[in-house]
PDB file of C-alpha atoms in Angstrom:
ATOM      1  CA  MET A   1      47.877  36.792 -17.027  1.00 53.00           C
ATOM      2  CA  SER A   2      46.014  39.952 -15.423  1.00 54.00           C
ATOM      3  CA  ARG A   3      43.631  39.476 -12.606  1.00 52.00           C
ATOM      4  CA  ALA A   4      40.624  40.683 -14.704  1.00 52.00           C
ATOM      5  CA  ARG A   5      41.168  38.237 -17.167  1.00 54.00           C
ATOM      6  CA  ALA A   6      41.982  34.959 -14.918  1.00 48.00           C
ATOM      7  CA  ALA A   7      38.378  36.148 -13.860  1.00 47.00           C
ATOM      8  CA  ALA A   8      36.917  35.754 -16.699  1.00 48.00           C
ATOM      9  CA  ARG A   9      38.557  32.669 -17.568  1.00 53.00           C
ATOM     10  CA  LEU A  10      37.710  31.235 -14.572  1.00 45.00           C
ATOM     11  CA  ARG A  11      33.987  32.061 -14.699  1.00 50.00           C
ATOM     12  CA  VAL A  12      32.996  30.338 -17.616  1.00 48.00           C
ATOM     13  CA  PRO A  13      34.033  26.562 -16.217  1.00 52.00           C
ATOM     14  CA  LEU A  14      32.040  27.981 -12.859  1.00 48.00           C
ATOM     15  CA  VAL A  15      28.984  28.812 -14.743  1.00 45.00           C
ATOM     16  CA  SER A  16      29.188  25.640 -16.557  1.00 52.00           C
ATOM     17  CA  LEU A  17      29.579  23.535 -12.917  1.00 48.00           C
ATOM     18  CA  LEU A  18      26.689  25.407 -11.195  1.00 44.00           C
ATOM     19  CA  ALA A  19      24.247  24.663 -14.459  1.00 49.00           C
ATOM     20  CA  ALA A  20      25.237  20.987 -13.595  1.00 50.00           C
ATOM     21  CA  LEU A  21      24.632  21.102 -10.635  1.00 47.00           C
ATOM     22  CA  VAL A  22      21.472  22.693 -10.619  1.00 44.00           C
ATOM     23  CA  ALA A  23      20.329  19.930 -13.514  1.00 48.00           C
ATOM     24  CA  ALA A  24      21.361  17.094 -11.424  1.00 47.00           C
ATOM     25  CA  SER A  25      19.434  18.128  -8.613  1.00 47.00           C
ATOM     26  CA  ALA A  26      16.576  18.876 -10.811  1.00 45.00           C
ATOM     27  CA  VAL A  27      16.663  15.244 -12.107  1.00 43.00           C
ATOM     28  CA  LEU A  28      17.100  13.755  -8.512  1.00 46.00           C
ATOM     29  CA  LEU A  29      14.199  15.485  -6.585  1.00 46.00           C
ATOM     30  CA  GLY A  30      11.785  15.044 -10.111  1.00 47.00           C
ATOM     31  CA  ALA A  31      12.749  11.221  -9.590  1.00 44.00           C
ATOM     32  CA  GLY A  32      11.669  11.626  -5.900  1.00 43.00           C
ATOM     33  CA  SER A  33       8.737  13.686  -5.881  1.00 39.00           C
ATOM     34  CA  ALA A  34       6.673  11.324  -8.632  1.00 45.00           C
ATOM     35  CA  GLN A  35       3.869   9.963  -7.340  1.00 51.00           C
ATOM     36  CA  ALA A  36       4.650   5.954  -6.238  1.00 58.00           C
ATOM     37  CA  ALA A  37       2.206   3.539  -7.492  1.00 72.00           C
ATOM     38  CA  GLY A  38      -0.189   1.745  -5.572  1.00 93.00           C
ATOM     39  CA  TYR A  39      -1.746  -1.644  -5.904  1.00 95.00           C
ATOM     40  CA  ARG A  40      -5.467  -2.266  -5.873  1.00 96.00           C
ATOM     41  CA  TYR A  41      -6.346  -5.262  -3.855  1.00 96.00           C
ATOM     42  CA  TRP A  42      -8.297  -6.445  -0.906  1.00 97.00           C
ATOM     43  CA  SER A  43      -6.739  -6.126   2.573  1.00 97.00           C
ATOM     44  CA  PHE A  44      -7.646  -7.940   5.273  1.00 98.00           C
ATOM     45  CA  TRP A  45      -7.874  -6.494   9.169  1.00 98.00           C
ATOM     46  CA  GLU A  46      -8.364  -7.620  12.449  1.00 98.00           C
ATOM     47  CA  GLY A  47     -10.346  -5.623  15.067  1.00 98.00           C
ATOM     48  CA  ASN A  48      -9.549  -5.542  18.768  1.00 94.00           C
ATOM     49  CA  GLY A  49     -12.217  -4.445  20.320  1.00 87.00           C
ATOM     50  CA  LYS A  50     -12.360  -0.680  19.619  1.00 90.00           C
ATOM     51  CA  ASN A  51     -10.075  -0.157  16.489  1.00 96.00           C
ATOM     52  CA  TRP A  52      -8.740  -2.212  13.181  1.00 98.00           C
ATOM     53  CA  GLU A  53      -5.431  -3.462  12.884  1.00 97.00           C
ATOM     54  CA  TYR A  54      -3.957  -4.846   9.893  1.00 97.00           C
ATOM     55  CA  ALA A  55      -3.483  -8.437  10.014  1.00 97.00           C
ATOM     56  CA  THR A  56      -0.047 -10.155  10.275  1.00 94.00           C
ATOM     57  CA  GLN A  57      -1.030 -13.408   8.803  1.00 95.00           C
ATOM     58  CA  GLY A  58      -3.518 -13.921   5.312  1.00 94.00           C
ATOM     59  CA  PRO A  59      -7.502 -15.396   6.221  1.00 96.00           C
ATOM     60  CA  SER A  60      -5.994 -19.249   4.997  1.00 95.00           C
ATOM     61  CA  LEU A  61      -3.691 -18.869   7.920  1.00 95.00           C
ATOM     62  CA  LEU A  62      -5.193 -17.340  10.515  1.00 97.00           C
ATOM     63  CA  ARG A  63      -7.725 -19.042  12.674  1.00 98.00           C
ATOM     64  CA  PRO A  64     -10.112 -17.116  14.515  1.00 98.00           C
ATOM     65  CA  ASP A  65     -11.483 -17.528  18.358  1.00 97.00           C
ATOM     66  CA  ASP A  66     -15.033 -17.168  18.571  1.00 97.00           C
ATOM     67  CA  GLY A  67     -16.307 -13.880  19.132  1.00 97.00           C
ATOM     68  CA  THR A  68     -13.552 -12.416  16.780  1.00 97.00           C
ATOM     69  CA  VAL A  69     -14.100  -9.759  14.131  1.00 98.00           C
ATOM     70  CA  GLN A  70     -12.331  -9.330  10.975  1.00 98.00           C
ATOM     71  CA  GLY A  71     -12.616  -7.267   8.527  1.00 98.00           C
ATOM     72  CA  PHE A  72     -11.823  -7.020   4.494  1.00 98.00           C
ATOM     73  CA  ARG A  73     -11.289  -3.723   2.509  1.00 98.00           C
ATOM     74  CA  PHE A  74     -11.054  -3.266  -1.549  1.00 98.00           C
ATOM     75  CA  ALA A  75      -8.882  -0.084  -2.360  1.00 97.00           C
ATOM     76  CA  VAL A  76      -5.736   1.394  -4.047  1.00 95.00           C
ATOM     77  CA  SER A  77      -2.669   1.521  -1.769  1.00 91.00           C
ATOM     78  CA  GLU A  78       1.353   1.411  -1.661  1.00 88.00           C
ATOM     79  CA  ASP A  79       1.271  -0.610   1.382  1.00 82.00           C
ATOM     80  CA  SER A  80      -0.017  -1.519   5.033  1.00 83.00           C
ATOM     81  CA  GLY A  81       1.114   1.846   6.305  1.00 86.00           C
ATOM     82  CA  ASP A  82      -1.243   3.864   4.322  1.00 85.00           C
ATOM     83  CA  ALA A  83      -3.973   1.007   3.491  1.00 93.00           C
ATOM     84  CA  ASP A  84      -7.549   1.887   3.815  1.00 96.00           C
ATOM     85  CA  GLN A  85      -9.487   0.729   7.083  1.00 97.00           C
ATOM     86  CA  PRO A  86     -13.244  -1.174   7.134  1.00 98.00           C
ATOM     87  CA  ARG A  87     -15.725   2.131   7.593  1.00 97.00           C
ATOM     88  CA  ARG A  88     -17.660  -0.223  10.047  1.00 97.00           C
ATOM     89  CA  ALA A  89     -16.477  -0.323  13.434  1.00 97.00           C
ATOM     90  CA  PRO A  90     -15.572  -3.769  14.651  1.00 98.00           C
ATOM     91  CA  ASP A  91     -18.632  -4.554  16.941  1.00 97.00           C
ATOM     92  CA  PHE A  92     -19.167  -8.403  17.748  1.00 98.00           C
ATOM     93  CA  GLY A  93     -21.928  -7.861  19.479  1.00 97.00           C
ATOM     94  CA  ALA A  94     -23.949  -5.491  17.171  1.00 97.00           C
ATOM     95  CA  ILE A  95     -22.959  -7.754  13.837  1.00 98.00           C
ATOM     96  CA  CYS A  96     -23.693 -11.131  15.613  1.00 98.00           C
ATOM     97  CA  ALA A  97     -26.673 -10.023  17.856  1.00 97.00           C
ATOM     98  CA  ASP A  98     -28.590 -12.043  15.536  1.00 96.00           C
ATOM     99  CA  THR A  99     -27.317 -14.864  15.370  1.00 97.00           C
ATOM    100  CA  PRO A 100     -27.213 -17.181  18.572  1.00 96.00           C
ATOM    101  CA  ALA A 101     -23.953 -19.298  19.915  1.00 96.00           C
ATOM    102  CA  GLU A 102     -24.368 -23.203  19.088  1.00 96.00           C
ATOM    103  CA  ASP A 103     -22.509 -26.244  20.344  1.00 96.00           C
ATOM    104  CA  GLY A 104     -19.800 -26.977  18.302  1.00 97.00           C
ATOM    105  CA  LYS A 105     -19.367 -24.026  16.551  1.00 98.00           C
ATOM    106  CA  LYS A 106     -18.104 -20.889  16.858  1.00 98.00           C
ATOM    107  CA  ARG A 107     -18.763 -17.089  15.495  1.00 98.00           C
ATOM    108  CA  VAL A 108     -16.958 -14.913  13.855  1.00 98.00           C
ATOM    109  CA  ALA A 109     -18.187 -11.079  12.898  1.00 98.00           C
ATOM    110  CA  LEU A 110     -17.189 -10.124   9.691  1.00 98.00           C
ATOM    111  CA  VAL A 111     -17.100  -6.383   7.898  1.00 98.00           C
ATOM    112  CA  ILE A 112     -16.859  -6.307   3.949  1.00 98.00           C
ATOM    113  CA  ASP A 113     -16.098  -2.746   2.713  1.00 98.00           C
ATOM    114  CA  PRO A 114     -16.076  -3.145  -1.354  1.00 98.00           C
ATOM    115  CA  GLY A 115     -14.187   0.888  -0.883  1.00 97.00           C
ATOM    116  CA  THR A 116     -15.379   4.113  -3.161  1.00 97.00           C
ATOM    117  CA  THR A 117     -15.439   3.894  -6.678  1.00 96.00           C
ATOM    118  CA  THR A 118     -12.383   6.295  -6.680  1.00 94.00           C
ATOM    119  CA  ASP A 119     -10.718   2.859  -6.227  1.00 94.00           C
ATOM    120  CA  ALA A 120     -12.882   0.607  -8.598  1.00 96.00           C
ATOM    121  CA  PRO A 121     -11.646  -0.745 -11.401  1.00 96.00           C
ATOM    122  CA  ASP A 122     -12.639   0.677 -14.925  1.00 94.00           C
ATOM    123  CA  GLY A 123     -16.368  -0.076 -15.774  1.00 95.00           C
ATOM    124  CA  GLU A 124     -17.072  -1.427 -12.216  1.00 97.00           C
ATOM    125  CA  LYS A 125     -18.888  -0.067  -9.466  1.00 97.00           C
ATOM    126  CA  PRO A 126     -18.469  -1.253  -5.555  1.00 98.00           C
ATOM    127  CA  PRO A 127     -21.373  -3.114  -4.001  1.00 98.00           C
ATOM    128  CA  ALA A 128     -22.608  -1.924  -0.760  1.00 98.00           C
ATOM    129  CA  LEU A 129     -20.609  -2.401   2.204  1.00 98.00           C
ATOM    130  CA  ARG A 130     -21.993  -5.362   4.435  1.00 98.00           C
ATOM    131  CA  THR A 131     -21.420  -7.270   7.413  1.00 98.00           C
ATOM    132  CA  ALA A 132     -22.261 -10.817   8.636  1.00 98.00           C
ATOM    133  CA  CYS A 133     -22.071 -13.553  11.312  1.00 98.00           C
ATOM    134  CA  ALA A 134     -20.454 -16.399  10.273  1.00 98.00           C
ATOM    135  CA  GLN A 135     -21.059 -19.635  12.343  1.00 98.00           C
ATOM    136  CA  VAL A 136     -17.997 -21.991  11.047  1.00 98.00           C
ATOM    137  CA  ALA A 137     -16.170 -24.778  13.323  1.00 98.00           C
ATOM    138  CA  PRO A 138     -14.111 -24.218  15.784  1.00 98.00           C
ATOM    139  CA  ASP A 139     -10.871 -24.727  13.736  1.00 97.00           C
ATOM    140  CA  ALA A 140     -12.227 -22.492  10.691  1.00 98.00           C
ATOM    141  CA  SER A 141     -10.132 -20.606   9.002  1.00 98.00           C
ATOM    142  CA  SER A 142     -11.146 -16.430   8.292  1.00 98.00           C
ATOM    143  CA  ALA A 143     -10.729 -17.687   5.165  1.00 98.00           C
ATOM    144  CA  GLU A 144     -13.466 -20.301   5.409  1.00 98.00           C
ATOM    145  CA  ALA A 145     -15.596 -17.965   7.347  1.00 98.00           C
ATOM    146  CA  LEU A 146     -15.730 -15.879   4.698  1.00 98.00           C
ATOM    147  CA  ALA A 147     -16.413 -18.517   2.424  1.00 98.00           C
ATOM    148  CA  ALA A 148     -19.410 -19.243   4.723  1.00 98.00           C
ATOM    149  CA  VAL A 149     -21.135 -15.739   4.165  1.00 98.00           C
ATOM    150  CA  ALA A 150     -19.675 -13.718   0.721  1.00 98.00           C
ATOM    151  CA  LYS A 151     -19.290 -16.495  -1.859  1.00 96.00           C
ATOM    152  CA  PRO A 152     -18.403 -16.261  -5.018  1.00 97.00           C
ATOM    153  CA  LEU A 153     -14.588 -16.074  -3.926  1.00 97.00           C
ATOM    154  CA  ARG A 154     -12.046 -15.877  -6.503  1.00 97.00           C
ATOM    155  CA  TYR A 155      -8.446 -16.505  -5.862  1.00 96.00           C
ATOM    156  CA  ASP A 156      -4.944 -16.594  -8.423  1.00 94.00           C
ATOM    157  CA  ASP A 157      -2.465 -19.261  -8.479  1.00 93.00           C
ATOM    158  CA  SER A 158      -0.674 -17.854  -5.691  1.00 91.00           C
ATOM    159  CA  ALA A 159      -3.653 -17.850  -3.539  1.00 91.00           C
ATOM    160  CA  MET A 160      -4.066 -14.594  -3.164  1.00 94.00           C
ATOM    161  CA  LEU A 161      -7.490 -13.332  -2.258  1.00 97.00           C
ATOM    162  CA  CYS A 162      -8.912 -11.338  -5.237  1.00 98.00           C
ATOM    163  CA  ALA A 163     -12.378 -11.245  -5.265  1.00 98.00           C
ATOM    164  CA  ILE A 164     -15.329 -11.292  -2.590  1.00 98.00           C
ATOM    165  CA  SER A 165     -18.769 -11.734  -3.784  1.00 98.00           C
ATOM    166  CA  GLY A 166     -17.561 -11.714  -7.353  1.00 97.00           C
ATOM    167  CA  TYR A 167     -16.140  -8.038  -7.105  1.00 98.00           C
ATOM    168  CA  PRO A 168     -14.526  -7.217  -9.061  1.00 98.00           C
ATOM    169  CA  ARG A 169     -15.039  -9.192 -11.797  1.00 97.00           C
ATOM    170  CA  THR A 170     -11.491  -9.106 -13.076  1.00 95.00           C
ATOM    171  CA  GLY A 171      -8.102  -8.046 -11.865  1.00 95.00           C
ATOM    172  CA  CYS A 172      -5.933  -9.555  -9.138  1.00 96.00           C
ATOM    173  CA  GLY A 173      -3.667  -7.076  -7.019  1.00 94.00           C
ATOM    174  CA  GLU A 174      -2.701  -4.928 -10.416  1.00 94.00           C
ATOM    175  CA  GLN A 175      -0.209  -2.317  -9.896  1.00 94.00           C
ATOM    176  CA  VAL A 176      -1.711   1.445 -10.062  1.00 90.00           C
ATOM    177  CA  SER A 177       0.279   3.947 -11.802  1.00 75.00           C
ATOM    178  CA  GLY A 178       1.014   7.087  -9.469  1.00 57.00           C
ATOM    179  CA  ASP A 179       0.986   9.531 -12.395  1.00 49.00           C
ATOM    180  CA  SER A 180      -1.932   8.516 -14.984  1.00 41.00           C
ATOM    181  CA  GLY A 181      -4.589   6.564 -12.263  1.00 46.00           C
ATOM    182  CA  SER A 182      -4.182   3.696 -14.883  1.00 48.00           C
ATOM    183  CA  ALA A 183      -3.956   0.010 -13.537  1.00 51.00           C
ATOM    184  CA  LYS A 184      -1.967  -2.217 -15.365  1.00 44.00           C
ATOM    185  CA  PRO A 185      -0.940  -6.026 -14.822  1.00 42.00           C
ATOM    186  CA  SER A 186       1.531  -6.696 -12.256  1.00 36.00           C
ATOM    187  CA  GLU A 187       3.365  -9.509  -9.950  1.00 38.00           C
ATOM    188  CA  PRO A 188       1.150  -8.743  -6.727  1.00 37.00           C
ATOM    189  CA  ALA A 189       3.048  -7.284  -4.276  1.00 34.00           C
ATOM    190  CA  LYS A 190       0.365  -6.976  -1.897  1.00 35.00           C
ATOM    191  CA  THR A 191      -0.925 -10.316  -0.935  1.00 34.00           C
ATOM    192  CA  THR A 192      -2.864 -11.204   2.482  1.00 34.00           C
ATOM    193  CA  ASP A 193      -1.738 -15.056   2.225  1.00 37.00           C
ATOM    194  CA  ASP A 194       1.897 -15.082   1.226  1.00 37.00           C
ATOM    195  CA  GLN A 195       3.637 -12.288   2.969  1.00 35.00           C
ATOM    196  CA  ASP A 196       3.404 -10.142   6.030  1.00 37.00           C
ATOM    197  CA  GLN A 197       2.546  -6.584   4.583  1.00 39.00           C
ATOM    198  CA  GLY A 198       3.418  -5.101   7.860  1.00 37.00           C
ATOM    199  CA  GLU A 199       7.173  -5.239   6.187  1.00 35.00           C
ATOM    200  CA  GLU A 200       6.225  -2.303   3.230  1.00 39.00           C
ATOM    201  CA  GLY A 201       8.289   0.730   4.806  1.00 37.00           C
ATOM    202  CA  ASP A 202       7.594   3.540   2.585  1.00 39.00           C
ATOM    203  CA  GLY A 203       4.474   5.472   2.302  1.00 39.00           C
ATOM    204  CA  GLY A 204       5.229   8.683   1.265  1.00 41.00           C
ATOM    205  CA  GLY A 205       5.650  10.366  -2.051  1.00 43.00           C
ATOM    206  CA  GLY A 206       8.384  12.663  -0.943  1.00 46.00           C
ATOM    207  CA  PRO A 207      12.124  12.015  -2.010  1.00 49.00           C
ATOM    208  CA  SER A 208      14.041   9.124  -0.473  1.00 48.00           C
ATOM    209  CA  VAL A 209      16.826   9.690   1.924  1.00 47.00           C
ATOM    210  CA  GLY A 210      19.053   7.981  -0.850  1.00 52.00           C
ATOM    211  CA  LEU A 211      18.203  10.863  -3.557  1.00 48.00           C
ATOM    212  CA  LEU A 212      18.841  13.493  -0.655  1.00 49.00           C
ATOM    213  CA  VAL A 213      21.980  11.642   0.054  1.00 46.00           C
ATOM    214  CA  GLY A 214      22.975  11.458  -3.910  1.00 53.00           C
ATOM    215  CA  ILE A 215      21.504  15.333  -4.063  1.00 52.00           C
ATOM    216  CA  GLY A 216      24.223  16.392  -1.021  1.00 54.00           C
ATOM    217  CA  ALA A 217      27.028  14.562  -2.782  1.00 50.00           C
ATOM    218  CA  VAL A 218      26.421  15.996  -5.662  1.00 49.00           C
ATOM    219  CA  LEU A 219      26.808  19.180  -4.222  1.00 52.00           C
ATOM    220  CA  LEU A 220      29.541  18.464  -1.870  1.00 52.00           C
ATOM    221  CA  LEU A 221      31.572  17.553  -4.987  1.00 51.00           C
ATOM    222  CA  GLY A 222      30.584  20.780  -6.640  1.00 56.00           C
ATOM    223  CA  ILE A 223      31.893  22.859  -3.877  1.00 56.00           C
ATOM    224  CA  ALA A 224      35.222  20.935  -3.850  1.00 53.00           C
ATOM    225  CA  ALA A 225      35.718  21.797  -7.551  1.00 55.00           C
ATOM    226  CA  VAL A 226      34.906  25.505  -6.864  1.00 51.00           C
ATOM    227  CA  VAL A 227      37.405  25.496  -3.893  1.00 48.00           C
ATOM    228  CA  GLN A 228      39.946  23.871  -5.800  1.00 56.00           C
ATOM    229  CA  ALA A 229      39.389  26.237  -8.565  1.00 54.00           C
ATOM    230  CA  ARG A 230      40.123  29.348  -7.187  1.00 57.00           C
ATOM    231  CA  ARG A 231      43.214  28.046  -5.210  1.00 56.00           C
ATOM    232  CA  ARG A 232      44.902  27.579  -8.401  1.00 55.00           C
ATOM    233  CA  ARG A 233      44.063  31.424  -9.379  1.00 54.00           C
TER     234      ARG A 233
END
């Protein structure tokens, strides 16, 4: 068989192989580049004197000391890594300036930030951000301090905080589609009462490490096949 004829016969499977590699890569990259879904919920924060830190315990478990600042922010986020902070500094002196200390009570400064219209459920408008100084019993939890100044509160069956001062009217930790921005009911994956949200890792929307490894494996197999085919010429 002439070299020209052999090369022609070899070209067809090589072209098919390369086309398959391109298609596989496109599928994998497309799956990884789709924007990840987020969750619409009230996140819980602690002030460290200057900045906000994502709380590692839920408000029903945490028992703040006198002089503590706590924050609640309603927004859509994938995890604690990209959650929006309250838009007011954690300044205890400013928030509790008009609430004098009282024997047998502690003061907890609260920043309640309902977020923006972008993150609001359909048909609802977020109320204005506000601050409050709760004066509660020394052993009161953060949830009890919040209840003292921001009723009505709404919780779901798993004790997840769903609404503060009646906002939002419905929904609780619902998943929001990354493609359409629409919300759909979902098991709450971002609660402030039953898990440490700091364990959530990937906040990006690009290809994951697993996808990149998969693409690399496909390409390596394709290269090996090409080498094998050339050796058989």
